[in-house]
mmCIF file of C-alpha atoms in Angstrom:
data_model
loop_
_atom_site.group_PDB
_atom_site.id
_atom_site.type_symbol
_atom_site.label_atom_id
_atom_site.label_comp_id
_atom_site.label_asym_id
_atom_site.label_seq_id
_atom_site.Cartn_x
_atom_site.Cartn_y
_atom_site.Cartn_z
ATOM 1 C CA GLU H 1 5.866 -4.568 -11.648
ATOM 2 C CA THR H 2 6.203 -5.430 -7.968
ATOM 3 C CA SER H 3 9.456 -3.564 -7.317
ATOM 4 C CA THR H 4 8.322 -0.267 -8.867
ATOM 5 C CA GLY H 5 4.517 -0.307 -9.039
ATOM 6 C CA ALA H 6 4.690 0.397 -12.761
ATOM 7 C CA CYS H 7 2.374 -1.096 -15.361
ATOM 8 C CA GLN H 8 4.464 -1.813 -18.437
ATOM 9 C CA PRO H 9 2.717 -0.846 -21.688
ATOM 10 C CA MET H 10 2.767 -3.926 -23.930
ATOM 11 C CA ASP H 11 1.725 -2.423 -27.268
ATOM 12 C CA ASP H 12 4.023 -3.550 -30.127
ATOM 13 C CA ILE H 13 6.614 -5.226 -27.861
ATOM 14 C CA GLY H 14 5.630 -8.659 -29.154
ATOM 15 C CA GLU H 15 5.964 -7.554 -32.769
ATOM 16 C CA VAL H 16 9.411 -6.061 -32.167
ATOM 17 C CA ALA H 17 10.531 -9.231 -30.366
ATOM 18 C CA ARG H 18 9.435 -11.384 -33.302
ATOM 19 C CA LYS H 19 11.268 -9.104 -35.731
ATOM 20 C CA TYR H 20 14.538 -9.740 -33.911
ATOM 21 C CA GLY H 21 13.957 -13.365 -32.945
ATOM 22 C CA ALA H 22 13.512 -12.616 -29.257
ATOM 23 C CA LEU H 23 10.987 -13.975 -26.801
ATOM 24 C CA VAL H 24 8.728 -11.886 -24.561
ATOM 25 C CA LEU H 25 8.451 -12.932 -20.916
ATOM 26 C CA ALA H 26 5.899 -11.137 -18.744
ATOM 27 C CA ASP H 27 5.917 -10.845 -14.961
ATOM 28 C CA THR H 28 2.228 -10.694 -14.015
ATOM 29 C CA VAL H 29 2.520 -11.559 -10.328
ATOM 30 C CA THR H 30 0.918 -8.311 -9.214
ATOM 31 C CA SER H 31 -1.415 -7.801 -12.161
ATOM 32 C CA ILE H 32 -3.152 -11.082 -13.069
ATOM 33 C CA GLY H 33 -6.838 -10.676 -12.289
ATOM 34 C CA GLY H 34 -6.409 -6.972 -11.510
ATOM 35 C CA ILE H 35 -5.813 -5.463 -14.954
ATOM 36 C CA PRO H 36 -6.251 -6.661 -18.538
ATOM 37 C CA LEU H 37 -3.717 -9.333 -19.524
ATOM 38 C CA LEU H 38 -4.064 -10.134 -23.234
ATOM 39 C CA VAL H 39 -1.393 -12.790 -23.691
ATOM 40 C CA ASP H 40 -2.242 -13.823 -27.266
ATOM 41 C CA GLU H 41 -3.152 -10.361 -28.539
ATOM 42 C CA TRP H 42 0.076 -8.883 -27.169
ATOM 43 C CA LYS H 43 2.096 -11.826 -28.527
ATOM 44 C CA ILE H 44 3.622 -12.720 -25.159
ATOM 45 C CA ASP H 45 5.620 -15.940 -25.316
ATOM 46 C CA ALA H 46 5.810 -16.815 -21.632
ATOM 47 C CA VAL H 47 3.961 -15.534 -18.594
ATOM 48 C CA TYR H 48 4.407 -16.258 -14.923
ATOM 49 C CA ALA H 49 2.131 -15.094 -12.159
ATOM 50 C CA GLY H 50 1.292 -15.474 -8.496
ATOM 51 C CA GLY H 51 -2.005 -16.451 -6.981
ATOM 52 C CA GLN H 52 -1.634 -14.468 -3.778
ATOM 53 C CA LYS H 53 -2.260 -10.913 -4.977
ATOM 54 C CA CYS H 54 -5.258 -9.910 -7.123
ATOM 55 C CA LEU H 55 -6.557 -13.477 -7.153
ATOM 56 C CA SER H 56 -6.604 -13.598 -3.315
ATOM 57 C CA CYS H 57 -5.268 -17.163 -3.247
ATOM 58 C CA PRO H 58 -3.000 -18.269 -0.368
ATOM 59 C CA PRO H 59 0.661 -17.814 -1.334
ATOM 60 C CA GLY H 60 2.537 -20.835 -2.610
ATOM 61 C CA ILE H 61 1.465 -21.396 -6.207
ATOM 62 C CA ALA H 62 2.842 -19.743 -9.341
ATOM 63 C CA PRO H 63 0.881 -20.358 -12.541
ATOM 64 C CA LEU H 64 2.785 -19.998 -15.788
ATOM 65 C CA THR H 65 2.121 -20.476 -19.468
ATOM 66 C CA PHE H 66 4.302 -20.949 -22.540
ATOM 67 C CA GLY H 67 3.358 -20.183 -26.120
ATOM 68 C CA ASP H 68 4.478 -22.194 -29.144
ATOM 69 C CA ARG H 69 7.604 -20.087 -29.721
ATOM 70 C CA ALA H 70 8.778 -20.543 -26.136
ATOM 71 C CA LEU H 71 8.111 -24.295 -26.283
ATOM 72 C CA GLN H 72 10.050 -24.546 -29.555
ATOM 73 C CA LYS H 73 12.958 -22.657 -28.015
ATOM 74 C CA MET H 74 13.050 -25.051 -25.060
ATOM 75 C CA GLU H 75 12.860 -28.073 -27.356
ATOM 76 C CA SER H 76 15.679 -26.835 -29.588
ATOM 77 C CA ARG H 77 17.839 -26.235 -26.543
ATOM 78 C CA ASN H 78 17.148 -29.765 -25.370
ATOM 79 C CA GLU H 79 17.949 -31.229 -28.815
ATOM 80 C CA ALA H 80 21.246 -29.334 -28.884
ATOM 81 C CA GLY H 81 22.268 -30.993 -25.631
ATOM 82 C CA ASP H 82 22.274 -27.672 -23.778
ATOM 83 C CA LYS H 83 21.251 -28.825 -20.328
ATOM 84 C CA VAL H 84 19.537 -26.548 -17.850
ATOM 85 C CA ALA H 85 21.841 -26.065 -14.877
ATOM 86 C CA ASN H 86 19.023 -26.158 -12.344
ATOM 87 C CA TRP H 87 17.076 -29.431 -12.271
ATOM 88 C CA TYR H 88 14.155 -27.843 -10.430
ATOM 89 C CA LEU H 89 13.686 -25.178 -13.120
ATOM 90 C CA ASP H 90 14.122 -27.444 -16.160
ATOM 91 C CA MET H 91 10.882 -26.751 -18.018
ATOM 92 C CA ASN H 92 11.382 -29.710 -20.353
ATOM 93 C CA MET H 93 11.307 -31.981 -17.314
ATOM 94 C CA ILE H 94 8.239 -30.179 -15.988
ATOM 95 C CA LYS H 95 6.585 -30.634 -19.380
ATOM 96 C CA ALA H 96 7.358 -34.357 -19.315
ATOM 97 C CA TYR H 97 5.780 -34.492 -15.864
ATOM 98 C CA LEU H 98 2.587 -32.688 -16.908
ATOM 99 C CA VAL H 99 1.974 -33.746 -20.500
ATOM 100 C CA THR H 100 1.867 -37.115 -22.225
ATOM 101 C CA ASN H 101 3.102 -37.157 -25.804
ATOM 102 C CA ASP H 102 1.479 -38.562 -28.949
ATOM 103 C CA PHE H 103 3.356 -41.858 -28.603
ATOM 104 C CA GLY H 104 1.809 -42.781 -25.276
ATOM 105 C CA THR H 105 5.038 -42.354 -23.321
ATOM 106 C CA PRO H 106 4.127 -42.228 -19.639
ATOM 107 C CA ARG H 107 4.637 -39.057 -17.698
ATOM 108 C CA VAL H 108 7.924 -38.756 -15.799
ATOM 109 C CA TYR H 109 7.919 -37.928 -12.088
ATOM 110 C CA HIS H 110 9.473 -34.564 -11.271
ATOM 111 C CA HIS H 111 8.064 -33.367 -7.950
ATOM 112 C CA THR H 112 5.192 -33.848 -5.562
ATOM 113 C CA ALA H 113 2.486 -31.468 -6.691
ATOM 114 C CA PRO H 114 1.028 -29.108 -4.050
ATOM 115 C CA ILE H 115 -2.482 -30.535 -4.365
ATOM 116 C CA SER H 116 -4.028 -28.356 -1.650
ATOM 117 C CA MET H 117 -2.669 -25.243 -3.388
ATOM 118 C CA ALA H 118 -4.094 -26.415 -6.709
ATOM 119 C CA TYR H 119 -7.519 -26.665 -5.073
ATOM 120 C CA ALA H 120 -7.068 -23.228 -3.503
ATOM 121 C CA PHE H 121 -6.081 -21.757 -6.868
ATOM 122 C CA ARG H 122 -9.091 -23.383 -8.525
ATOM 123 C CA GLU H 123 -11.373 -21.809 -5.914
ATOM 124 C CA ALA H 124 -9.726 -18.402 -6.447
ATOM 125 C CA LEU H 125 -10.346 -18.685 -10.195
ATOM 126 C CA LYS H 126 -13.940 -19.760 -9.548
ATOM 127 C CA ILE H 127 -14.513 -16.649 -7.414
ATOM 128 C CA LEU H 128 -12.943 -14.486 -10.135
ATOM 129 C CA ALA H 129 -15.176 -16.081 -12.764
ATOM 130 C CA GLU H 130 -18.246 -15.393 -10.629
ATOM 131 C CA GLU H 131 -17.288 -11.735 -10.254
ATOM 132 C CA GLY H 132 -16.200 -11.380 -13.892
ATOM 133 C CA LEU H 133 -12.858 -10.161 -15.200
ATOM 134 C CA GLU H 134 -14.078 -6.683 -16.143
ATOM 135 C CA ALA H 135 -15.694 -6.234 -12.711
ATOM 136 C CA SER H 136 -12.467 -7.317 -11.008
ATOM 137 C CA TRP H 137 -10.417 -4.896 -13.085
ATOM 138 C CA ALA H 138 -12.853 -2.079 -12.238
ATOM 139 C CA ARG H 139 -12.807 -2.930 -8.510
ATOM 140 C CA HIS H 140 -9.025 -2.784 -8.359
ATOM 141 C CA ARG H 141 -8.964 0.469 -10.340
ATOM 142 C CA ASP H 142 -11.657 2.114 -8.185
ATOM 143 C CA THR H 143 -9.888 1.104 -4.973
ATOM 144 C CA ALA H 144 -6.554 2.388 -6.280
ATOM 145 C CA GLU H 145 -8.039 5.706 -7.395
ATOM 146 C CA PHE H 146 -9.547 6.207 -3.933
ATOM 147 C CA PHE H 147 -6.239 5.347 -2.252
ATOM 148 C CA TRP H 148 -4.221 7.636 -4.525
ATOM 149 C CA ASN H 149 -6.589 10.514 -3.820
ATOM 150 C CA GLU H 150 -6.310 9.953 -0.072
ATOM 151 C CA LEU H 151 -2.503 9.893 -0.326
ATOM 152 C CA ASP H 152 -2.606 13.183 -2.213
ATOM 153 C CA LYS H 153 -4.763 14.744 0.524
ATOM 154 C CA ILE H 154 -2.052 14.101 3.125
ATOM 155 C CA GLY H 155 0.743 15.285 0.858
ATOM 156 C CA LEU H 156 2.194 11.965 -0.247
ATOM 157 C CA GLU H 157 3.293 11.443 -3.856
ATOM 158 C CA CYS H 158 3.218 8.206 -5.829
ATOM 159 C CA HIS H 159 6.478 7.050 -7.359
ATOM 160 C CA VAL H 160 4.964 6.133 -10.749
ATOM 161 C CA PRO H 161 3.300 8.708 -13.050
ATOM 162 C CA TYR H 162 -0.468 8.276 -13.197
ATOM 163 C CA GLU H 163 -0.601 6.963 -16.777
ATOM 164 C CA HIS H 164 1.738 4.045 -15.961
ATOM 165 C CA ARG H 165 0.603 3.340 -12.400
ATOM 166 C CA LEU H 166 -0.352 -0.209 -11.454
ATOM 167 C CA PRO H 167 -3.736 -0.182 -9.696
ATOM 168 C CA SER H 168 -2.947 -3.309 -7.687
ATOM 169 C CA LEU H 169 0.288 -2.037 -6.128
ATOM 170 C CA THR H 170 1.081 1.511 -5.058
ATOM 171 C CA THR H 171 4.604 2.765 -4.468
ATOM 172 C CA VAL H 172 4.870 5.986 -2.474
ATOM 173 C CA LYS H 173 7.815 8.372 -2.421
ATOM 174 C CA ILE H 174 9.312 8.734 1.041
ATOM 175 C CA PRO H 175 9.257 12.427 1.956
ATOM 176 C CA LYS H 176 12.610 14.049 2.605
ATOM 177 C CA GLY H 177 13.713 13.652 6.192
ATOM 178 C CA ILE H 178 11.440 10.692 6.897
ATOM 179 C CA ASP H 179 12.810 7.274 7.894
ATOM 180 C CA GLY H 180 10.934 4.831 5.649
ATOM 181 C CA GLY H 181 11.909 1.829 7.752
ATOM 182 C CA ALA H 182 10.513 3.487 10.861
ATOM 183 C CA VAL H 183 7.200 4.087 9.072
ATOM 184 C CA VAL H 184 6.991 0.399 8.100
ATOM 185 C CA THR H 185 7.646 -0.635 11.705
ATOM 186 C CA HIS H 186 5.176 1.911 13.125
ATOM 187 C CA LEU H 187 2.335 0.790 10.853
ATOM 188 C CA ARG H 188 2.959 -2.860 11.689
ATOM 189 C CA GLU H 189 3.307 -2.456 15.438
ATOM 190 C CA GLN H 190 0.683 0.220 16.060
ATOM 191 C CA PHE H 191 -1.959 -0.577 13.447
ATOM 192 C CA GLN H 192 -1.230 -4.179 12.353
ATOM 193 C CA ILE H 193 -0.832 -2.927 8.771
ATOM 194 C CA GLU H 194 2.078 -4.421 6.860
ATOM 195 C CA ILE H 195 3.653 -2.547 3.973
ATOM 196 C CA ALA H 196 6.953 -3.252 2.250
ATOM 197 C CA GLY H 197 9.933 -0.978 2.067
ATOM 198 C CA GLY H 198 11.550 -0.035 -1.214
ATOM 199 C CA LEU H 199 14.281 -1.934 -3.030
ATOM 200 C CA GLY H 200 17.658 -0.635 -4.130
ATOM 201 C CA GLU H 201 17.673 3.135 -4.673
ATOM 202 C CA LEU H 202 14.039 3.297 -3.567
ATOM 203 C CA ASN H 203 14.841 1.943 -0.121
#
């Protein structure tokens, strides 16, 4: 995803995970709203995303969803007394904060919700609904295709093969002899365009 610009094919991964008792977690930070994301059809157990990319929401909110298998796994861990080391990331506590149970037990305070970000995210989803998912997917694809063609015209090569390329994030190979960090600085200082450098071996 974000680190490579690759779009992971999801066909059959969910079925294989179920066969071996594993869960499927999907990182959709860069893809939600920009490409098809068929959570139920692909049998994805947990998905996290970001509102600040294809959804054009201000950064600061991270929607996530858990399927029944993921919720059962969390509950069984809780019943076994296996405590989550990080209080902030304890999803059972988050669940108790968000959801009331069938016995009328009141919700338990966990954190102060970012209300303004929730409103911003709602507005971003409203705008997406007005445009339509398919139209949004097509817009991101059309823009990416144009960009990739322009890169090719000036001799730059994308890192990811075309068939697995993410239309919402393009990673470009740094030509031999070129200082990638200097390019990032030049674009920012001369053109007010901010791009990110690579990570690890791609830096």
